[in-house]
mmCIF file of C-alpha atoms and ligand atoms in Angstrom:
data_model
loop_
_atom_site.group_PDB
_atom_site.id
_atom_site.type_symbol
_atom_site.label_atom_id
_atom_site.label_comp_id
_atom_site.label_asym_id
_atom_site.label_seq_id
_atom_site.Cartn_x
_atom_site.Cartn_y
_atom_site.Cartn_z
ATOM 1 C CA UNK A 296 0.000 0.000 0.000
ATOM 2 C CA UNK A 297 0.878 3.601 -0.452
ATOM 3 C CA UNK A 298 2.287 5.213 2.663
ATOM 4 C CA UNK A 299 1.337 8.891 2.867
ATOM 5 C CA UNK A 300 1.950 11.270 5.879
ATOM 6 C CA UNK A 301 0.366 14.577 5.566
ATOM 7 C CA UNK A 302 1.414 17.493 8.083
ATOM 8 C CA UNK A 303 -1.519 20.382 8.994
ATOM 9 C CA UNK A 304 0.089 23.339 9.822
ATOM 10 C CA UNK A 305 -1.350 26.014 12.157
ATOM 11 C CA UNK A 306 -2.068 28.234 9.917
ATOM 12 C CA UNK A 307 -4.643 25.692 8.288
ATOM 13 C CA UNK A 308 -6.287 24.948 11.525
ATOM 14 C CA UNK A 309 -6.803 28.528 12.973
ATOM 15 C CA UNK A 310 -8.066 31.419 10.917
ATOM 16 C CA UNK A 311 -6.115 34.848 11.303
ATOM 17 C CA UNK A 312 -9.030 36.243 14.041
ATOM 18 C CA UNK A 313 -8.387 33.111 16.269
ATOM 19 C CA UNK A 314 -11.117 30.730 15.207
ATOM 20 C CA UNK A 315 -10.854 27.163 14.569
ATOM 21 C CA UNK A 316 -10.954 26.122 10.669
ATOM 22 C CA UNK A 317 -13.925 22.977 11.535
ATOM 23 C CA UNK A 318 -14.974 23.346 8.078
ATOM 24 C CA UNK A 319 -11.283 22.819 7.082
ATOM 25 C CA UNK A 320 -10.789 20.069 9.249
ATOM 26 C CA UNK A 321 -13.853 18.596 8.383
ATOM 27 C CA UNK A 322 -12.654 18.290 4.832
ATOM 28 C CA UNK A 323 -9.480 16.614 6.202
ATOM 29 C CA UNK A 324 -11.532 14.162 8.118
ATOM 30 C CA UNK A 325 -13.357 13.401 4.746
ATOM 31 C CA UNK A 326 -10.244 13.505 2.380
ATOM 32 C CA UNK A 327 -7.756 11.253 4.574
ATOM 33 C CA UNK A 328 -11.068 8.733 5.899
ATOM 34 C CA UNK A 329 -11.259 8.333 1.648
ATOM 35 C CA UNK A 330 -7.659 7.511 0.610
ATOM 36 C CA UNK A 331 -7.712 4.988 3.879
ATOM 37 C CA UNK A 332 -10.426 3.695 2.628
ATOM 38 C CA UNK A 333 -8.735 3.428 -1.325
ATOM 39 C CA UNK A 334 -6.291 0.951 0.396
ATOM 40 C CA UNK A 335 -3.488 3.824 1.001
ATOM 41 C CA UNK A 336 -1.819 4.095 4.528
ATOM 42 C CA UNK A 337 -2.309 7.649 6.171
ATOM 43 C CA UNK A 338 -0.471 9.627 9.154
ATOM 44 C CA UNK A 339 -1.127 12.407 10.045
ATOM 45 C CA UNK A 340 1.241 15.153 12.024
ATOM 46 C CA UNK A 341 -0.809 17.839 13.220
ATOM 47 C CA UNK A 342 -0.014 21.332 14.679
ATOM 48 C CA UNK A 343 -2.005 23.517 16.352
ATOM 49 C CA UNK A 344 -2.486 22.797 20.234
ATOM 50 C CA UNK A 345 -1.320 26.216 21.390
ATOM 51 C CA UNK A 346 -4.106 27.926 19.326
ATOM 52 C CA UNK A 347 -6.510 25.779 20.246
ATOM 53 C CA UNK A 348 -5.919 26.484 23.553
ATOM 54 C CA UNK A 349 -5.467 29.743 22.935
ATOM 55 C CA UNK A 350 -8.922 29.748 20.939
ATOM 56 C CA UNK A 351 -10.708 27.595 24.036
ATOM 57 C CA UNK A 352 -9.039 30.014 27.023
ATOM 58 C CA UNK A 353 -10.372 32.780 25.044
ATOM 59 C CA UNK A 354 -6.872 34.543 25.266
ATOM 60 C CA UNK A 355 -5.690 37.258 22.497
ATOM 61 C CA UNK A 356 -2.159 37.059 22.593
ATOM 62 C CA UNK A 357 -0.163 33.892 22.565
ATOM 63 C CA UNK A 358 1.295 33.655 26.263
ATOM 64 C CA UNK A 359 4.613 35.086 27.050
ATOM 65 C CA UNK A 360 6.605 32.588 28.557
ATOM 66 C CA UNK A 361 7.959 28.765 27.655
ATOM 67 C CA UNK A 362 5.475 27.061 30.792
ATOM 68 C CA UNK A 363 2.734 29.181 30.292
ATOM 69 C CA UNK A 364 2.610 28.077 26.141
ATOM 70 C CA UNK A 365 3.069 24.413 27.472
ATOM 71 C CA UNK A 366 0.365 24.966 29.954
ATOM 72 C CA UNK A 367 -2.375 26.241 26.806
ATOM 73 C CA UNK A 368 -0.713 23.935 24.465
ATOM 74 C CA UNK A 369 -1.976 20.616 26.843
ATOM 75 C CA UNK A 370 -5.455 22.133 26.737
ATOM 76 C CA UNK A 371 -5.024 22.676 23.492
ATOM 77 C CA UNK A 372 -4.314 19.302 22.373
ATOM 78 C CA UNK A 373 -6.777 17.609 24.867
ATOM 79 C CA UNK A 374 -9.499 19.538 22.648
ATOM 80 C CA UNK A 375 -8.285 19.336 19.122
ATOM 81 C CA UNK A 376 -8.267 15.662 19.622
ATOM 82 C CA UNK A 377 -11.479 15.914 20.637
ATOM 83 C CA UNK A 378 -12.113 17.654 17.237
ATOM 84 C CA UNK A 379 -10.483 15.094 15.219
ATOM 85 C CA UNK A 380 -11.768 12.381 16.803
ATOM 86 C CA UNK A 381 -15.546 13.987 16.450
ATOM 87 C CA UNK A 382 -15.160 14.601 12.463
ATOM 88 C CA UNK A 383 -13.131 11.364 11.812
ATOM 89 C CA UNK A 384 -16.225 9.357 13.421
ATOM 90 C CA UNK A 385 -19.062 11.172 11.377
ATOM 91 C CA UNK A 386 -17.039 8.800 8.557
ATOM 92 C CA UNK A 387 -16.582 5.864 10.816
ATOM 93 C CA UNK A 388 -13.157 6.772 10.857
ATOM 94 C CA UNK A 389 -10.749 5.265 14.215
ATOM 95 C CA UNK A 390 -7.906 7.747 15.022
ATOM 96 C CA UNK A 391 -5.124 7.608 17.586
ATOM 97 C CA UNK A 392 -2.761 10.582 19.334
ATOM 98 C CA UNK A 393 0.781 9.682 19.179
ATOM 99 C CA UNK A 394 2.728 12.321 21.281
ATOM 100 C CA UNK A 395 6.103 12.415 20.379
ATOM 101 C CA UNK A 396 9.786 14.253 20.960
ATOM 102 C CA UNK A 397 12.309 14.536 18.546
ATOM 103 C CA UNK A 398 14.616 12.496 20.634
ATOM 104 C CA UNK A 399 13.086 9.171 19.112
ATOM 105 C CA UNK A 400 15.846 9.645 16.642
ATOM 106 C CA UNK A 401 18.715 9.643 18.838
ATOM 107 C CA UNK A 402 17.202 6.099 20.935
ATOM 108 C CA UNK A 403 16.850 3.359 18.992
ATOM 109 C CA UNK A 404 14.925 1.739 22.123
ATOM 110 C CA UNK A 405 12.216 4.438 22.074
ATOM 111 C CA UNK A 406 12.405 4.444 17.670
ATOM 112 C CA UNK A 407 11.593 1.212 17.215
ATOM 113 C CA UNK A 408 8.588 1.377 19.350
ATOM 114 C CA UNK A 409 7.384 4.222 17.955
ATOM 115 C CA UNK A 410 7.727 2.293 14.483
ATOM 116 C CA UNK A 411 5.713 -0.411 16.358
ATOM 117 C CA UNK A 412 2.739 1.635 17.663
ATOM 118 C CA UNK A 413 2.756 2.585 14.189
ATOM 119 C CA UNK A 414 2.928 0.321 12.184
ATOM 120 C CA UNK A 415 -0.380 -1.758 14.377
ATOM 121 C CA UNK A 416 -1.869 1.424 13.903
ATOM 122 C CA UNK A 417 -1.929 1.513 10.319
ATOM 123 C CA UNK A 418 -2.403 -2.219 10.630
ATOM 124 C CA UNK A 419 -5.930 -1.930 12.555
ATOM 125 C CA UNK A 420 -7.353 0.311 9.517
ATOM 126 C CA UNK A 421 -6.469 3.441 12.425
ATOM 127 C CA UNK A 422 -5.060 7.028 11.419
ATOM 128 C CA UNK A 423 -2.085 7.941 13.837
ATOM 129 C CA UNK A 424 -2.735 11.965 14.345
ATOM 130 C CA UNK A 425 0.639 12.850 15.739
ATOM 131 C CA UNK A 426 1.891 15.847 17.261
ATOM 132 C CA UNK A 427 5.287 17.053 19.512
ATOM 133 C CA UNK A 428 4.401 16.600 23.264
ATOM 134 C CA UNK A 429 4.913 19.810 24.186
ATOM 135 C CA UNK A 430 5.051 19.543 27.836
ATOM 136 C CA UNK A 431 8.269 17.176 27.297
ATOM 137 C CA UNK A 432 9.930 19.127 24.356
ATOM 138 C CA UNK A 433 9.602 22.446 23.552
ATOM 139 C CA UNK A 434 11.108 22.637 20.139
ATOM 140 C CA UNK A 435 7.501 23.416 18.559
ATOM 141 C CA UNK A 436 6.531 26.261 20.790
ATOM 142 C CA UNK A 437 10.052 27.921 21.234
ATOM 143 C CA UNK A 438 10.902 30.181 18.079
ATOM 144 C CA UNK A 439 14.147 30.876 18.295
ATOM 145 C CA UNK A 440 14.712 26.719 17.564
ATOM 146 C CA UNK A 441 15.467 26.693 13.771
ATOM 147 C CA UNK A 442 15.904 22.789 13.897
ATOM 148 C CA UNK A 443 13.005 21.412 15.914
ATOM 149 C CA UNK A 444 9.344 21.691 15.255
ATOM 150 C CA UNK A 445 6.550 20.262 13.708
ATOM 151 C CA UNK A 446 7.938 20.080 9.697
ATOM 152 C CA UNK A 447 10.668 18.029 11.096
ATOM 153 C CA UNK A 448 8.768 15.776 13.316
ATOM 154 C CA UNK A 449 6.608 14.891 10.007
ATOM 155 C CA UNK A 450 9.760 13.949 7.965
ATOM 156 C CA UNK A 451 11.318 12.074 10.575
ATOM 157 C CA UNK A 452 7.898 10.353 11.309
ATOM 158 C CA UNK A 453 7.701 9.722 6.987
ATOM 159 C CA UNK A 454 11.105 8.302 7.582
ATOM 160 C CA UNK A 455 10.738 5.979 10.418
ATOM 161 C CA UNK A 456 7.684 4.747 8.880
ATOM 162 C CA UNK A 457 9.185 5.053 5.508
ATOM 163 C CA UNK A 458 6.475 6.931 3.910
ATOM 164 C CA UNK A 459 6.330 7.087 -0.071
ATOM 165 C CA UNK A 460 4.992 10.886 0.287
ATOM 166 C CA UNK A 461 5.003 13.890 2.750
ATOM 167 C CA UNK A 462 2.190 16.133 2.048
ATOM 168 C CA UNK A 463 2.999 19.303 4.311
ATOM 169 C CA UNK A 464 -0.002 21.767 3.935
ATOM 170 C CA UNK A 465 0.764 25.473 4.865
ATOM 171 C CA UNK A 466 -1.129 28.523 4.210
ATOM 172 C CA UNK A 467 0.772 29.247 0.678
ATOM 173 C CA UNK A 468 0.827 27.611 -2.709
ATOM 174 C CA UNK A 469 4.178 25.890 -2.288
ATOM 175 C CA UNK A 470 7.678 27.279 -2.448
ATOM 176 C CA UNK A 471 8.401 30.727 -4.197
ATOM 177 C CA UNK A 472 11.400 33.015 -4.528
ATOM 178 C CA UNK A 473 10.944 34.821 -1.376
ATOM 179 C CA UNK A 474 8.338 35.979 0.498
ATOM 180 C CA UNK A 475 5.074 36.532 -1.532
ATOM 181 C CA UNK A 476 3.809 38.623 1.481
ATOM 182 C CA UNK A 477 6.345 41.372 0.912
ATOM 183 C CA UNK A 478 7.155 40.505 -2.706
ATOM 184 C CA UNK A 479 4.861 40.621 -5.501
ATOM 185 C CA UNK A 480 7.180 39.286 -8.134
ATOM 186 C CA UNK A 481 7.790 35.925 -6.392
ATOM 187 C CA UNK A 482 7.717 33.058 -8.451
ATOM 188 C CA UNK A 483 6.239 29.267 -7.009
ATOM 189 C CA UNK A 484 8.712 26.322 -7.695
ATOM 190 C CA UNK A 485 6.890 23.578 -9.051
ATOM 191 C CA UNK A 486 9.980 21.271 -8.450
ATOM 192 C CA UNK A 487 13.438 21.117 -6.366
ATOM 193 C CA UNK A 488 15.835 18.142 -6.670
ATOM 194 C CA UNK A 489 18.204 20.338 -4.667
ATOM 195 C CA UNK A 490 18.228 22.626 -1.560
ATOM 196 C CA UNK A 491 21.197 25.017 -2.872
ATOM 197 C CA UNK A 492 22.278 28.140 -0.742
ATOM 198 C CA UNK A 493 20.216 30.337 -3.756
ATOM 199 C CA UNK A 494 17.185 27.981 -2.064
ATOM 200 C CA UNK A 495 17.760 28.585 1.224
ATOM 201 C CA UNK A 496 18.004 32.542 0.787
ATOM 202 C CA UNK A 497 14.532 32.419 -0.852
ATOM 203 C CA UNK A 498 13.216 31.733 2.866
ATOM 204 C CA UNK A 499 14.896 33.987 4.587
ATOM 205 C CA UNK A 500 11.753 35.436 6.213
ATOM 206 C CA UNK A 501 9.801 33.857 9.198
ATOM 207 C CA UNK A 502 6.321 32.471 8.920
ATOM 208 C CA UNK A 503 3.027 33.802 10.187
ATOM 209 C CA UNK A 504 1.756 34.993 14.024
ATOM 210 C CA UNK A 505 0.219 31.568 14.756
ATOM 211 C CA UNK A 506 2.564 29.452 12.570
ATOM 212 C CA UNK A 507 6.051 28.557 14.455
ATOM 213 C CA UNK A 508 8.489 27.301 11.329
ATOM 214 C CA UNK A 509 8.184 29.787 8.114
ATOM 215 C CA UNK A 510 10.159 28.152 4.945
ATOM 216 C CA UNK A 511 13.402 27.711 6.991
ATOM 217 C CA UNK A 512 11.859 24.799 8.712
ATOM 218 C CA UNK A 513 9.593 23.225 5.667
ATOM 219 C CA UNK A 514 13.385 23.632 4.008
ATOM 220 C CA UNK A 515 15.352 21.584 6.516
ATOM 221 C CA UNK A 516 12.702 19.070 6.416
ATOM 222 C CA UNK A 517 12.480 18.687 2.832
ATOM 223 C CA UNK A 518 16.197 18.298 2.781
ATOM 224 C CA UNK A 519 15.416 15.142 5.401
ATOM 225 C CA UNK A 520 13.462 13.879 2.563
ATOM 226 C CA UNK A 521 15.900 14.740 -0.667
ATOM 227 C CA UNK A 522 18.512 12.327 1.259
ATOM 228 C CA UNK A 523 15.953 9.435 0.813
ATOM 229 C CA UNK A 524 13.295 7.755 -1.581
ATOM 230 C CA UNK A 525 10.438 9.804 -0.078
ATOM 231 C CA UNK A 526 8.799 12.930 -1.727
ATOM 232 C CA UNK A 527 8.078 15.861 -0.398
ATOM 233 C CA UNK A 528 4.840 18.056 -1.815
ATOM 234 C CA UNK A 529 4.354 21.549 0.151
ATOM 235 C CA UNK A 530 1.124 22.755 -0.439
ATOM 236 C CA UNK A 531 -1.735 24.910 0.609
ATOM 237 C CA UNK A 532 -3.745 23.251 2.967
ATOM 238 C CA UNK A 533 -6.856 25.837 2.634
ATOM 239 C CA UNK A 534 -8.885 22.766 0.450
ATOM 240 C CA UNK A 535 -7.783 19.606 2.079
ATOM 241 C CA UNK A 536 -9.159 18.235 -1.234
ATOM 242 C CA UNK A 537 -5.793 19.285 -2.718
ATOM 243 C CA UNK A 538 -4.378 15.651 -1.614
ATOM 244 C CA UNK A 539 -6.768 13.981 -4.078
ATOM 245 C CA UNK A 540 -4.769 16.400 -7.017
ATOM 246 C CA UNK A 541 -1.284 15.441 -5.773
ATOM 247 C CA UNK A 542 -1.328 12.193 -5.198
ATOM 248 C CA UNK A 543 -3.755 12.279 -9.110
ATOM 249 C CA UNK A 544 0.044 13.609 -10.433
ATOM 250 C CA UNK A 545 -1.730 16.936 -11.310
ATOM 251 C CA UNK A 546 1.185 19.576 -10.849
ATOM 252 C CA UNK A 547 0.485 21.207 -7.616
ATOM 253 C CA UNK A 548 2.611 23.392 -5.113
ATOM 254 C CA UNK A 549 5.866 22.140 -4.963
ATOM 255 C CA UNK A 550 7.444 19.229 -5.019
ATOM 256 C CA UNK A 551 10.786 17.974 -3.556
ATOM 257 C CA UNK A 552 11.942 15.104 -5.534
HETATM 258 P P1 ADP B 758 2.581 26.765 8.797
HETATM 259 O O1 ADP B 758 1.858 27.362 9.968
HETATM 260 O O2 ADP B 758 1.657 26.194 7.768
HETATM 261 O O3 ADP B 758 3.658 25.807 9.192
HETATM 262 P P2 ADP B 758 4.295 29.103 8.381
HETATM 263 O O4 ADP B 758 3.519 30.307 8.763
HETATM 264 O O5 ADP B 758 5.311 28.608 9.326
HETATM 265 O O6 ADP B 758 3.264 27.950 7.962
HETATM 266 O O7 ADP B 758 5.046 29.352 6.973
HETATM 267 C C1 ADP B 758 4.343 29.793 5.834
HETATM 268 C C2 ADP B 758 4.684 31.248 5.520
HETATM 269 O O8 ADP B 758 6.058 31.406 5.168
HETATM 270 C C3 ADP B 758 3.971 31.814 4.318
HETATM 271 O O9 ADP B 758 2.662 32.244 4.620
HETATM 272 C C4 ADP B 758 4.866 32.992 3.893
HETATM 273 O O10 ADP B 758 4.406 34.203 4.436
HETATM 274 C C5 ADP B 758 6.214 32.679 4.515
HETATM 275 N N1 ADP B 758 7.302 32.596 3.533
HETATM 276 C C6 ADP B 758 8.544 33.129 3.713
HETATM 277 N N2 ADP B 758 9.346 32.883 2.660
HETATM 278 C C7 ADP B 758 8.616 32.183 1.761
HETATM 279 C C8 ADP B 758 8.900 31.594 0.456
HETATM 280 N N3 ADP B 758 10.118 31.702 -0.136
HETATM 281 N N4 ADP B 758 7.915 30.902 -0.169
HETATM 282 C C9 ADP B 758 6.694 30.773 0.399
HETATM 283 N N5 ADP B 758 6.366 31.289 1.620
HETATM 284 C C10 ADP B 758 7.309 32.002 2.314
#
């Protein structure tokens, strides 16, 4: 079978005034419970616990200090797996929460039981919905952290699991050269064999206010992919149906091959 992983950024689960995107992850529910169902294997790495929490403790401003994110990113992710699990069941859909930390890699005790959970998981017809555990790691929540976060938990998970495809679905059409916020004339890469030092300048800018990795991060973690047979399609993650396009072949966002 097919192996996919897909990664939800923030930005695809919150809108801009603080809301939760249900329709959006509604569609998700509906897209992913389909391929499952088409005999392909699906993971899914999901951000989004600290606005979650943010959205559920009615708070404005995303909370100053390291504890204090931890402490609205448990409630956070207490609740949106309460929202997965509701919109995965209205299509008879099992999921599980895998918590992970980044130091899986560097154990091979704790790696190969990840690989095990997993691998029953996708066994029992179940979708993994994995996310950092925040209140052991902090890689996700702390900005300055250029290596650690969600896009690299997703390609380390597509590795260990040795995933055919990593859809990661941001809140832009793929990868362009530079910011398209702040520069009109950016162009989108459809493809990129090779992350050269031209590549890397084109991200030079950080991501959005809810977002935590911005291009430098989807970068590093399509360069985790480049070194192996996985691909890597960044896309926008505004129509989950996009996943039904990609994995058609249709030419969207862009693809690290
Ligand atoms: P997510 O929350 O989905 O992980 P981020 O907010 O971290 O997404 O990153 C996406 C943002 O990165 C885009 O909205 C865009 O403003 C910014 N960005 C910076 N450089 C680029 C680039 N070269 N190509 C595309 N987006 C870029």
């Amino acid at each position: 079978a097919q192996r996919i992983v897909i990664k939800i950024g923030t930005s695809s689960l919150i809108y801009p005034n603080g809301n939760i995107n249900l329709a959006g992850i509604d569609q998700l529910a509906f897209v992913l419970t389909d391929l499952k169902n088409r005999g392909k294997e699906v993971v899914l790495v999901s951000s989004g616990a600290i606005g979650v929490g943010m959205n559920k403790l009615h708070l404005n401003e995303r909370p100053a200090t390291i504890p204090a994110q931890q402490a609205v990113a448990a409630v956070g992710q207490a609740e949106l797996m309460n929202i997965y699990n509701q919109r995965f069941l209205t299509y008879s859909q099992q999921t599980a929460q895998v918590l992970l930390t980044r130091d899986i890699v560097e154990f091979p005790e704790s790696r190969k039981n990840v690989v095990n959970t997993l691998e029953q998981l996708l066994e029992m017809g179940i979708i993994p919905i994995i996310n950092e555990n925040d209140t052991v790691a902090i890689d996700e929540l702390d900005h300055q952290t250029k290596f650690g976060d969600n896009d690299q938990l997703s390609a380390i998970v597509t590795q260990l699991v040795q995933g055919d495809l990593l859809v990661m679905l941001s809140d832009i059409d793929g990868f362009y050269s530079g910011n398209p916020a702040k520069n009109k004339n950016a162009i989108l890469f459809h493809a990129i064999h090779e992350i050269t030092p031209e590549i890397w300048d084109f991200a030079g800018d950080k991501g959005s206010k809810y977002g935590t990795g911005g291009m430098i991060s989807k970068l590093n973690a399509a360069q985790r992919i480049l070194a192996t047979e996985s691909a890597m399609v960044l896309a926008n993650g505004q129509q989950p149906q996009v996943i039904f396009d990609i994995l058609a072949g249709k030419q969207i966002g862009t693809l690290f091959c």
